[in-house]
């Protein structure tokens, strides 16, 4: 039931959710609740997967994904 491996596995799942939730916390605290944040994360996750599967090196794929996220933010803010 509850052994150490299961506890560690569950903790690793929560860490991933926390990493995604941290930037959203800043958005909510600043008063700019933005419901498109989740869509942008989904788009960037798919783009990263497609780039990586296409053979793009991971550091470049991460950089391009960050630029895509920034572009979505600029378009959405304007």
mmCIF file of C-alpha atoms in Angstrom:
data_model
loop_
_atom_site.group_PDB
_atom_site.id
_atom_site.type_symbol
_atom_site.label_atom_id
_atom_site.label_comp_id
_atom_site.label_asym_id
_atom_site.label_seq_id
_atom_site.Cartn_x
_atom_site.Cartn_y
_atom_site.Cartn_z
ATOM 1 C CA UNK A 1 0.000 0.000 0.000
ATOM 2 C CA UNK A 2 2.124 2.874 1.256
ATOM 3 C CA UNK A 3 5.748 2.014 0.875
ATOM 4 C CA UNK A 4 8.716 4.300 0.312
ATOM 5 C CA UNK A 5 8.818 3.794 -3.463
ATOM 6 C CA UNK A 6 5.167 4.731 -3.879
ATOM 7 C CA UNK A 7 5.626 7.825 -1.722
ATOM 8 C CA UNK A 8 8.660 8.947 -3.748
ATOM 9 C CA UNK A 9 6.832 8.293 -7.030
ATOM 10 C CA UNK A 10 3.857 10.389 -5.898
ATOM 11 C CA UNK A 11 6.161 13.173 -4.758
ATOM 12 C CA UNK A 12 7.825 13.325 -8.173
ATOM 13 C CA UNK A 13 4.399 13.791 -9.786
ATOM 14 C CA UNK A 14 3.587 16.681 -7.446
ATOM 15 C CA UNK A 15 6.933 18.341 -8.198
ATOM 16 C CA UNK A 16 6.058 18.539 -11.909
ATOM 17 C CA UNK A 17 2.710 20.141 -11.107
ATOM 18 C CA UNK A 18 4.436 22.596 -8.759
ATOM 19 C CA UNK A 19 6.925 23.665 -11.413
ATOM 20 C CA UNK A 20 4.066 24.496 -13.771
ATOM 21 C CA UNK A 21 2.027 26.189 -11.018
ATOM 22 C CA UNK A 22 4.740 28.599 -9.839
ATOM 23 C CA UNK A 23 4.488 31.054 -12.774
ATOM 24 C CA UNK A 24 0.687 30.902 -12.619
ATOM 25 C CA UNK A 25 0.844 31.877 -8.944
ATOM 26 C CA UNK A 26 2.682 35.073 -9.912
ATOM 27 C CA UNK A 27 0.007 35.853 -12.504
ATOM 28 C CA UNK A 28 -2.806 35.391 -9.992
ATOM 29 C CA UNK A 29 -1.052 37.422 -7.257
ATOM 30 C CA UNK A 30 -0.486 40.321 -9.659
ATOM 31 C CA UNK A 31 -4.222 40.431 -10.359
ATOM 32 C CA UNK A 32 -3.938 39.396 -13.984
ATOM 33 C CA UNK A 33 -5.767 36.085 -13.920
ATOM 34 C CA UNK A 34 -5.221 34.655 -17.368
ATOM 35 C CA UNK A 35 -7.101 31.534 -18.410
ATOM 36 C CA UNK A 36 -4.995 31.088 -21.556
ATOM 37 C CA UNK A 37 -1.962 30.160 -19.444
ATOM 38 C CA UNK A 38 -2.828 26.461 -19.532
ATOM 39 C CA UNK A 39 -3.305 26.539 -23.296
ATOM 40 C CA UNK A 40 0.090 28.148 -23.746
ATOM 41 C CA UNK A 41 1.708 25.474 -21.583
ATOM 42 C CA UNK A 42 -0.016 22.775 -23.639
ATOM 43 C CA UNK A 43 1.084 24.325 -26.927
ATOM 44 C CA UNK A 44 4.672 24.629 -25.725
ATOM 45 C CA UNK A 45 4.698 21.043 -24.444
ATOM 46 C CA UNK A 46 3.477 19.748 -27.802
ATOM 47 C CA UNK A 47 5.984 21.932 -29.662
ATOM 48 C CA UNK A 48 8.841 20.631 -27.501
ATOM 49 C CA UNK A 49 7.802 17.041 -28.175
ATOM 50 C CA UNK A 50 7.496 17.596 -31.924
ATOM 51 C CA UNK A 51 10.864 19.355 -32.096
ATOM 52 C CA UNK A 52 12.575 16.607 -30.115
ATOM 53 C CA UNK A 53 10.974 13.838 -32.199
ATOM 54 C CA UNK A 54 12.116 15.664 -35.359
ATOM 55 C CA UNK A 55 15.731 15.365 -34.286
ATOM 56 C CA UNK A 56 16.303 18.899 -33.010
ATOM 57 C CA UNK A 57 18.895 18.844 -30.189
ATOM 58 C CA UNK A 58 17.245 19.205 -26.773
ATOM 59 C CA UNK A 59 18.951 22.513 -25.763
ATOM 60 C CA UNK A 60 17.839 24.118 -29.037
ATOM 61 C CA UNK A 61 14.346 22.629 -28.709
ATOM 62 C CA UNK A 62 14.044 24.071 -25.196
ATOM 63 C CA UNK A 63 15.210 27.491 -26.407
ATOM 64 C CA UNK A 64 12.738 27.477 -29.295
ATOM 65 C CA UNK A 65 9.956 26.387 -26.950
ATOM 66 C CA UNK A 66 10.739 29.230 -24.551
ATOM 67 C CA UNK A 67 10.664 31.672 -27.458
ATOM 68 C CA UNK A 68 7.283 30.265 -28.535
ATOM 69 C CA UNK A 69 5.950 30.760 -25.010
ATOM 70 C CA UNK A 70 7.262 34.326 -24.941
ATOM 71 C CA UNK A 71 5.675 35.021 -28.323
ATOM 72 C CA UNK A 72 2.332 33.689 -27.102
ATOM 73 C CA UNK A 73 2.652 35.930 -24.047
ATOM 74 C CA UNK A 74 3.376 38.985 -26.171
ATOM 75 C CA UNK A 75 0.450 38.287 -28.482
ATOM 76 C CA UNK A 76 -1.892 37.627 -25.573
ATOM 77 C CA UNK A 77 -0.817 40.742 -23.648
ATOM 78 C CA UNK A 78 -1.314 43.015 -26.632
#
